[in-house]
PDB file of C-alpha atoms and ligand atoms in Angstrom:
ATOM      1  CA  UNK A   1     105.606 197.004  81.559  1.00 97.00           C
ATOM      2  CA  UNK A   2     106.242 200.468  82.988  1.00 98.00           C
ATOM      3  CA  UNK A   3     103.732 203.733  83.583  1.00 98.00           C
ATOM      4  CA  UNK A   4     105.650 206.461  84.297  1.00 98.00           C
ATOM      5  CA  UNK A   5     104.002 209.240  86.201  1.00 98.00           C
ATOM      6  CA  UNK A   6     105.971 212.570  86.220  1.00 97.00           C
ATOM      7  CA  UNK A   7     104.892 216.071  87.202  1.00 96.00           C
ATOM      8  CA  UNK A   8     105.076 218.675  90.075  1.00 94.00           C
ATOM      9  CA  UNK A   9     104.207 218.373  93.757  1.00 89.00           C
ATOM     10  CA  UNK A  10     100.361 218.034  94.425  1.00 91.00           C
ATOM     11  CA  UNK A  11      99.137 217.565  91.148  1.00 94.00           C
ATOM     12  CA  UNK A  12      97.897 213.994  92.191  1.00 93.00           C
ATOM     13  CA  UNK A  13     100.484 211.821  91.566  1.00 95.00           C
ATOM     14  CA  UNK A  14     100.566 209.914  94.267  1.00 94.00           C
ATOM     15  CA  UNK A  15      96.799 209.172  94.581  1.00 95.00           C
ATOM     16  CA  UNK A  16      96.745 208.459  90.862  1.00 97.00           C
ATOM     17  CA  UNK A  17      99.745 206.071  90.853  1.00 98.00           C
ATOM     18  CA  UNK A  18      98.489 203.944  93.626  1.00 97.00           C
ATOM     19  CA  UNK A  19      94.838 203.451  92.135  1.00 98.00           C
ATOM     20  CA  UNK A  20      96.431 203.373  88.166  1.00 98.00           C
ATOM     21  CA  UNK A  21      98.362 200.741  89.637  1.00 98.00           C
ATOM     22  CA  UNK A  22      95.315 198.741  91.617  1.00 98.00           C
ATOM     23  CA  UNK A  23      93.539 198.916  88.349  1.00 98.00           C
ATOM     24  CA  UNK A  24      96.191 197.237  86.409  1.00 98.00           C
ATOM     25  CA  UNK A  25      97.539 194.577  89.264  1.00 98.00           C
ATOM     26  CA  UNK A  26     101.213 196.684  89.039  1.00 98.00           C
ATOM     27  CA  UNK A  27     103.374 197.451  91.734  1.00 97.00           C
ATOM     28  CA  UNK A  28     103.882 201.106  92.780  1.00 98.00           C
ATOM     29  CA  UNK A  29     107.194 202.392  93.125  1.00 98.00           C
ATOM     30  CA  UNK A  30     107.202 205.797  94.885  1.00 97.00           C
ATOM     31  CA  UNK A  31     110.474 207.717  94.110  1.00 98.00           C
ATOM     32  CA  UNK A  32     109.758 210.603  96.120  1.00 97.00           C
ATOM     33  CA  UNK A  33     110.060 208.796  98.876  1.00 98.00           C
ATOM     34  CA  UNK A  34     113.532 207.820  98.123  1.00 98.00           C
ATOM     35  CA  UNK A  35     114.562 211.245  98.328  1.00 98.00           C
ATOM     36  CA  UNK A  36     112.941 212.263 101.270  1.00 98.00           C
ATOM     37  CA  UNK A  37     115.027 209.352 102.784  1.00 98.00           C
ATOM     38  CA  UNK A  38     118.142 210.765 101.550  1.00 98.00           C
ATOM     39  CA  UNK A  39     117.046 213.709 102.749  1.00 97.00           C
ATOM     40  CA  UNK A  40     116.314 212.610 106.506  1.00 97.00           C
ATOM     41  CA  UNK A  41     119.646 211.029 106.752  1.00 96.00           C
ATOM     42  CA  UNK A  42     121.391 214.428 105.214  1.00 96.00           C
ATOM     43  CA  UNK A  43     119.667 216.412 107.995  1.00 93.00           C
ATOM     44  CA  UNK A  44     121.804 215.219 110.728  1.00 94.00           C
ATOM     45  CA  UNK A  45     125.075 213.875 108.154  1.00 94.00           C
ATOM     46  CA  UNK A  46     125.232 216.437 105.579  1.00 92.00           C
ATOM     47  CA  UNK A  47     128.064 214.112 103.873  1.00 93.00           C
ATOM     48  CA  UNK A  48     125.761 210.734 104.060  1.00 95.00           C
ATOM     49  CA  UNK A  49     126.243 208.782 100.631  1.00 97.00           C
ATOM     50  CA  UNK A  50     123.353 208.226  99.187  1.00 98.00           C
ATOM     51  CA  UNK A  51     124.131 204.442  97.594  1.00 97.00           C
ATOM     52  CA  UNK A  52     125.228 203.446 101.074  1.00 97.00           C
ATOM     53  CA  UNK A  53     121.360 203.913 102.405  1.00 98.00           C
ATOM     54  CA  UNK A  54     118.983 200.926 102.417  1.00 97.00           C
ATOM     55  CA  UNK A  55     115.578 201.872 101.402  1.00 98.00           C
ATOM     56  CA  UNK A  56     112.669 199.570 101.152  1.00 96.00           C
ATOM     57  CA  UNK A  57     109.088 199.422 100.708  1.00 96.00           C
ATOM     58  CA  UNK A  58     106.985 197.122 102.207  1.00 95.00           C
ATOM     59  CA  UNK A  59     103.736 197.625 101.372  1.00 90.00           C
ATOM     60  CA  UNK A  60     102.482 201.127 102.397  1.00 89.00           C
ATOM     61  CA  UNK A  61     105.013 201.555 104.607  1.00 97.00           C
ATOM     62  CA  UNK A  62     108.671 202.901 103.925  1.00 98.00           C
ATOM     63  CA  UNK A  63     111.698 201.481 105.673  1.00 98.00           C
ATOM     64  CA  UNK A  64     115.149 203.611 106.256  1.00 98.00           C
ATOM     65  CA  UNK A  65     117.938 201.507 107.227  1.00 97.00           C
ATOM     66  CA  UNK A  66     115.073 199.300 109.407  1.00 98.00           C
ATOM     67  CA  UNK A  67     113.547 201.698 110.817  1.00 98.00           C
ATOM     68  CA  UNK A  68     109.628 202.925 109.676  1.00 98.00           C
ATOM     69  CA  UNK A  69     110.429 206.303 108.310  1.00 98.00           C
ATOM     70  CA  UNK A  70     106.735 206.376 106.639  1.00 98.00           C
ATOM     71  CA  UNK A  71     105.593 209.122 108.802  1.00 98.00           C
ATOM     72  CA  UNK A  72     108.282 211.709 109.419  1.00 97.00           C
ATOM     73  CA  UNK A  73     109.336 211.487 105.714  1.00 98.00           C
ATOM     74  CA  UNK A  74     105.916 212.848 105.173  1.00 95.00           C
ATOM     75  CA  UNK A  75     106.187 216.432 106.718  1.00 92.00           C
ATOM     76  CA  UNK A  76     106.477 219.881 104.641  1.00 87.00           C
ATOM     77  CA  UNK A  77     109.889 220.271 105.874  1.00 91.00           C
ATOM     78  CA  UNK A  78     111.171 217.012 104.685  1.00 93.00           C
ATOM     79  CA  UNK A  79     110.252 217.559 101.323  1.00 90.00           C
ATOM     80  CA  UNK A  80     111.960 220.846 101.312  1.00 90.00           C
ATOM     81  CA  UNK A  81     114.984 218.920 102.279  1.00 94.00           C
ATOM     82  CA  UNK A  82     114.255 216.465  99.685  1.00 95.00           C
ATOM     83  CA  UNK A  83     113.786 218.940  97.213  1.00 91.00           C
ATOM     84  CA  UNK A  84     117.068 220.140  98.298  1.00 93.00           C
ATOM     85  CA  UNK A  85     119.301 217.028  97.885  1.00 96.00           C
ATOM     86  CA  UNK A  86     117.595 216.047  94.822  1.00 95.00           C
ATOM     87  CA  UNK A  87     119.528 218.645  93.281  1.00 94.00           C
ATOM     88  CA  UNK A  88     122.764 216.612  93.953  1.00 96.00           C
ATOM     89  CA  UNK A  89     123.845 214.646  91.148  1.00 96.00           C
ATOM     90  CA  UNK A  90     125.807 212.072  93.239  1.00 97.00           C
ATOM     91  CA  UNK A  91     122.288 211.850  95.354  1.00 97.00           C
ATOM     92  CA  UNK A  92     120.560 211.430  91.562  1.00 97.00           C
ATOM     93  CA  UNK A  93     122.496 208.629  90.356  1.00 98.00           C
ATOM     94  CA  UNK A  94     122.480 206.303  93.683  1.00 98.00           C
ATOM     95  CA  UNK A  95     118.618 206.898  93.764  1.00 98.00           C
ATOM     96  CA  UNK A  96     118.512 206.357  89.716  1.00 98.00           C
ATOM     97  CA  UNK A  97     120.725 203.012  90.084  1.00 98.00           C
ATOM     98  CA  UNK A  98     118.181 201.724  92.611  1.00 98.00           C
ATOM     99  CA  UNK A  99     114.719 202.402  91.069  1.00 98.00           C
ATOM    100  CA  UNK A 100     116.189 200.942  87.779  1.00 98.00           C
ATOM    101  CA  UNK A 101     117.010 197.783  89.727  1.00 98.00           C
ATOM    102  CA  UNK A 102     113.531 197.970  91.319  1.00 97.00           C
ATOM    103  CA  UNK A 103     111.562 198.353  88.085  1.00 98.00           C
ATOM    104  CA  UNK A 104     113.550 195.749  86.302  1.00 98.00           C
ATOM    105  CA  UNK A 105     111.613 193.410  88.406  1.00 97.00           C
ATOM    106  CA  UNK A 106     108.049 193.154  86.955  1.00 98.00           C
ATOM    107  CA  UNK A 107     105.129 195.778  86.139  1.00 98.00           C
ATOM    108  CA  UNK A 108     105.418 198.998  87.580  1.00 98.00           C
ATOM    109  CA  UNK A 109     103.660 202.404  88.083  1.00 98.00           C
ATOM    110  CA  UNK A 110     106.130 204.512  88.996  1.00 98.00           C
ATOM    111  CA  UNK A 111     105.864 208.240  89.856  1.00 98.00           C
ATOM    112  CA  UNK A 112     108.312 211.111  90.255  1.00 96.00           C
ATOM    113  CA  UNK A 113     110.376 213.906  88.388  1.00 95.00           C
ATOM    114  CA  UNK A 114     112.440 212.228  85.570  1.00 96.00           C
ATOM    115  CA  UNK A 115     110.818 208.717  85.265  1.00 97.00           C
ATOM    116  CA  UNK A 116     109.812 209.525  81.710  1.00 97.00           C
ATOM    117  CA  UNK A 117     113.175 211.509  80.946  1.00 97.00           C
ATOM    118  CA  UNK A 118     115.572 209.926  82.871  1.00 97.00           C
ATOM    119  CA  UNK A 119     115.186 206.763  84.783  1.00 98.00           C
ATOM    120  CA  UNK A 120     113.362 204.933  82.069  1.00 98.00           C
ATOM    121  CA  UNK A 121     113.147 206.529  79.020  1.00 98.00           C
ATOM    122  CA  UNK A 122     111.708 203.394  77.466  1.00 98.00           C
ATOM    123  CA  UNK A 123     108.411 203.173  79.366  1.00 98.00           C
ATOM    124  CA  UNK A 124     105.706 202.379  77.344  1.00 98.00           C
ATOM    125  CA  UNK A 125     103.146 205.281  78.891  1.00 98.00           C
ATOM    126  CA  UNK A 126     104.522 208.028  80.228  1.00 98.00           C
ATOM    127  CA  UNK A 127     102.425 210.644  82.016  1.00 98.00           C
ATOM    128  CA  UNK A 128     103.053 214.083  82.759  1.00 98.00           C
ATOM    129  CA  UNK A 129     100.321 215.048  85.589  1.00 97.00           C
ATOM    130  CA  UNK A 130      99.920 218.666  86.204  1.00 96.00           C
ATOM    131  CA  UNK A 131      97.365 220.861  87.932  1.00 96.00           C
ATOM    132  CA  UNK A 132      97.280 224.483  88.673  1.00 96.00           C
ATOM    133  CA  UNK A 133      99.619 226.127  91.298  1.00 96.00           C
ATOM    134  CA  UNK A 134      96.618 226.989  93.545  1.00 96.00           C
ATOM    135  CA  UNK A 135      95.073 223.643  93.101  1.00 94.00           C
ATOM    136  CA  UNK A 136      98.045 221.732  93.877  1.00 95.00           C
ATOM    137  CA  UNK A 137      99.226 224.262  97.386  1.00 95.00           C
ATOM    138  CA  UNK A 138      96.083 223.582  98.741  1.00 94.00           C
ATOM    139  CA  UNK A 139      95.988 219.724  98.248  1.00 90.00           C
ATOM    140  CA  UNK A 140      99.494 219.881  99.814  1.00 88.00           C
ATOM    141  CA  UNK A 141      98.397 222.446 102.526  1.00 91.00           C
ATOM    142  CA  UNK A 142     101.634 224.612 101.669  1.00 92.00           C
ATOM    143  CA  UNK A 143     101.436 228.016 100.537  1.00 95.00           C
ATOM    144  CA  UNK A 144     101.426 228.794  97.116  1.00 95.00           C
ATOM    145  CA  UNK A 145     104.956 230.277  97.447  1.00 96.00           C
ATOM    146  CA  UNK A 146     106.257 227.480  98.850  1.00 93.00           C
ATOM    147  CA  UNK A 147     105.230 225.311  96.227  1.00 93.00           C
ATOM    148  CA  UNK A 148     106.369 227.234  93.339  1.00 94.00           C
ATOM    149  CA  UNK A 149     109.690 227.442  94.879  1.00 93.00           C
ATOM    150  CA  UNK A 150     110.022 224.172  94.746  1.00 90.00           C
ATOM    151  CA  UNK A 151     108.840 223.902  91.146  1.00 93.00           C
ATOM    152  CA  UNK A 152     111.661 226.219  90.108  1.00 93.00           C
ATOM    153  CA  UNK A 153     114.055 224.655  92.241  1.00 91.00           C
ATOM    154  CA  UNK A 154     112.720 221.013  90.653  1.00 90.00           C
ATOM    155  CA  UNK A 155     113.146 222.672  87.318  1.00 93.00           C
ATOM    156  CA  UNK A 156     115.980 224.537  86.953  1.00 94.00           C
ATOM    157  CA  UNK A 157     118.168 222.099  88.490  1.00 91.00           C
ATOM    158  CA  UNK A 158     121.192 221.138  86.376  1.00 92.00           C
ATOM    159  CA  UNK A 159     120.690 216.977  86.879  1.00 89.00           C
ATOM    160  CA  UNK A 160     117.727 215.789  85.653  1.00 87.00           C
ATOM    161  CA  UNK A 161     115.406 218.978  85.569  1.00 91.00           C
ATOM    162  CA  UNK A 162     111.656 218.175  86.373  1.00 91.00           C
ATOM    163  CA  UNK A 163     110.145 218.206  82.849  1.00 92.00           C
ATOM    164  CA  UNK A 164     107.787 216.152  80.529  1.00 96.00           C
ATOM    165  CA  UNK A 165     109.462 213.616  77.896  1.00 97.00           C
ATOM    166  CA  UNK A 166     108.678 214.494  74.479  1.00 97.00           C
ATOM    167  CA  UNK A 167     106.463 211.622  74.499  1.00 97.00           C
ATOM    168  CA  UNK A 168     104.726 211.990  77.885  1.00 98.00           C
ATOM    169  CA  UNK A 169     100.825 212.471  77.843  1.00 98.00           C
ATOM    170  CA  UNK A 170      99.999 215.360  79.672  1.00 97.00           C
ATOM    171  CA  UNK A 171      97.164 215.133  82.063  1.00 96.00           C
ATOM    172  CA  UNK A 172      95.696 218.769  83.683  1.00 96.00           C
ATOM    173  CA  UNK A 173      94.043 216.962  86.905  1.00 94.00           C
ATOM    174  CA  UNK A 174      92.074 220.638  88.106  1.00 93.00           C
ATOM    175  CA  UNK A 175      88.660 219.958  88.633  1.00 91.00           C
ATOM    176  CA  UNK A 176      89.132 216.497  87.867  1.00 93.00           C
ATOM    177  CA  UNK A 177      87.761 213.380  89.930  1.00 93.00           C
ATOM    178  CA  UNK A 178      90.278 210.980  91.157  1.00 93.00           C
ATOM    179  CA  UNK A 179      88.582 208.225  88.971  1.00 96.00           C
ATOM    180  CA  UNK A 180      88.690 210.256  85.572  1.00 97.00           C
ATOM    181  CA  UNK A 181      91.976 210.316  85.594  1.00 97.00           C
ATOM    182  CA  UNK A 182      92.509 206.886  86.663  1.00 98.00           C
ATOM    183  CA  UNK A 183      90.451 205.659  83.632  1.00 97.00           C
ATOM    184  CA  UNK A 184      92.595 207.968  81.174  1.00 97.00           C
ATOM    185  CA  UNK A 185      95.457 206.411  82.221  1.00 98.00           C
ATOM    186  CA  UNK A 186      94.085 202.834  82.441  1.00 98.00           C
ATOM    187  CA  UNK A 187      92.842 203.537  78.674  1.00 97.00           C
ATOM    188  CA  UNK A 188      96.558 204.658  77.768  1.00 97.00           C
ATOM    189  CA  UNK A 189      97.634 201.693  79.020  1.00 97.00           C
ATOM    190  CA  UNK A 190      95.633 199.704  77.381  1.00 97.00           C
ATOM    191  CA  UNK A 191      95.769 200.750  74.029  1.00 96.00           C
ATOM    192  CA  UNK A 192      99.252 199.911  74.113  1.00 95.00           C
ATOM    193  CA  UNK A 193      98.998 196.587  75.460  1.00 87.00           C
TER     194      UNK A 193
HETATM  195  O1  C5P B 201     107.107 213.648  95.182  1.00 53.56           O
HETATM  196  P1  C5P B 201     107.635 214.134  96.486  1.00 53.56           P
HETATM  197  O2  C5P B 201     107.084 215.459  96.926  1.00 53.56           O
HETATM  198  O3  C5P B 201     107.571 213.112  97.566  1.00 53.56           O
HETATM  199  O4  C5P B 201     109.199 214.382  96.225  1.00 53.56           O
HETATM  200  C1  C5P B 201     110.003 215.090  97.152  1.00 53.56           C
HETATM  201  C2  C5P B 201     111.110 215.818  96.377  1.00 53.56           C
HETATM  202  O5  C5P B 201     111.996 214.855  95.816  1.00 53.56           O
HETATM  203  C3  C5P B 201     110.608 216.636  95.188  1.00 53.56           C
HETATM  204  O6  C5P B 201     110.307 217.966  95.523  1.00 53.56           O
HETATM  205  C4  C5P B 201     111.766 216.581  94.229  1.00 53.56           C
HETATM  206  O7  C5P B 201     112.673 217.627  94.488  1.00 53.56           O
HETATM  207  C5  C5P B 201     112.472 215.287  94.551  1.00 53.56           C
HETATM  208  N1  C5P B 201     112.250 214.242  93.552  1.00 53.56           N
HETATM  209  C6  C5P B 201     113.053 214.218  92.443  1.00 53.56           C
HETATM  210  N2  C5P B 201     112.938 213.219  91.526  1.00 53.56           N
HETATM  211  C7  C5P B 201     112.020 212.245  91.687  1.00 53.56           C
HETATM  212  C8  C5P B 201     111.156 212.260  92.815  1.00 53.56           C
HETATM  213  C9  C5P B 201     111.290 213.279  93.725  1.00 53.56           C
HETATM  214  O8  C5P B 201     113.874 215.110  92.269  1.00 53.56           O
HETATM  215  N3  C5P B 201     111.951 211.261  90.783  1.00 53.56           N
END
């Protein structure tokens, strides 16, 4: 069983994945992360092939070839870089390749950009969490132009443009408690059970 959990930066997907998935005893797969991997390595080898990379999770933490990338992964500028090689479609289909592999291996909740479109069309709930542009700079403590840069760039990109599937549920998370939320997508999930 698969929840996919798409939508733009800040609008709670991260928070939201890891309790959906607490609720419902899934794993959480977070895709983002891959990227900002790819992106970390690209930084200092601009030509670094993306399938080539090993990336792991173990538990919270995120591992890079070995090494505990969790943190520095996490800065503003590393998502812009992310944001950046997520645009390549070479990037795209290594990362796509391995989250398919990864999901393929039990229940998932699994957040990102094209979950719902892309890497797993077939889900059986498929999310699309948004919030509003203020909302979602100030949870990311980026400015609001910043963030709707990276919406565009997310958007208009010709591989896998962010966007809900036809079928996705959307979710407007502004003003909404964590736990709300949580229990919408808990219910989703189990009326299809
Ligand atoms: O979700 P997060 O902010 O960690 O993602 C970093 C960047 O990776 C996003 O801005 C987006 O460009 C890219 N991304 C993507 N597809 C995904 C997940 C993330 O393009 N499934």
């Amino acid at each position: 069983m698969l929840v996919a959990l798409d939508g733009p930066a800040g609008a709670g997907k991260s928070t939201v994945a890891r309790a959906v998935a607490e609720a419902l005893g899934f794993t959480y797969l977070d895709t983002g992360a891959m990227y900002r991997c790819v992106g970390l390595r690209a930084a200092v080898d601009p030509d670094v092939d993306a399938a080539t990379l090993d990336i792991r999770f173990d538990g919270e933490r995120v591992l890079l070839d070995g090494e505990d990338v969790s943190d520095t992964i996490r800065t503003p500028e590393a998502g812009q870089v992310a944001s950046r090689i997520a645009t390549d479609p070479a990037v795209r289909e290594a990362l796509v390749t391995a989250q398919r592999r990864i999901i393929a291996t039990g229940d998932f909740v699994a957040e990102g950009r094209d979950i719902g479109t892309v890497v797993a069309p077939d889900a059986e709930v498929k999310v699309w969490l948004t919030a509003s542009a203020e909302e979602r700079a100030r949870r990311r403590e980026i400015p609001v132009q910043e963030l709707t840069e990276r919406d565009e760039r997310d958007a208009s990109r010709e591989t896998s443009p962010m966007k809900p599937a036809d079928d996705a549920v959307e979710v407007d998370t502004t003003g909404l408690a964590i736990d709300e939320v949580v229990a919408r997508i808990v219910g989703l999930v189990g009326a299809v059970r």
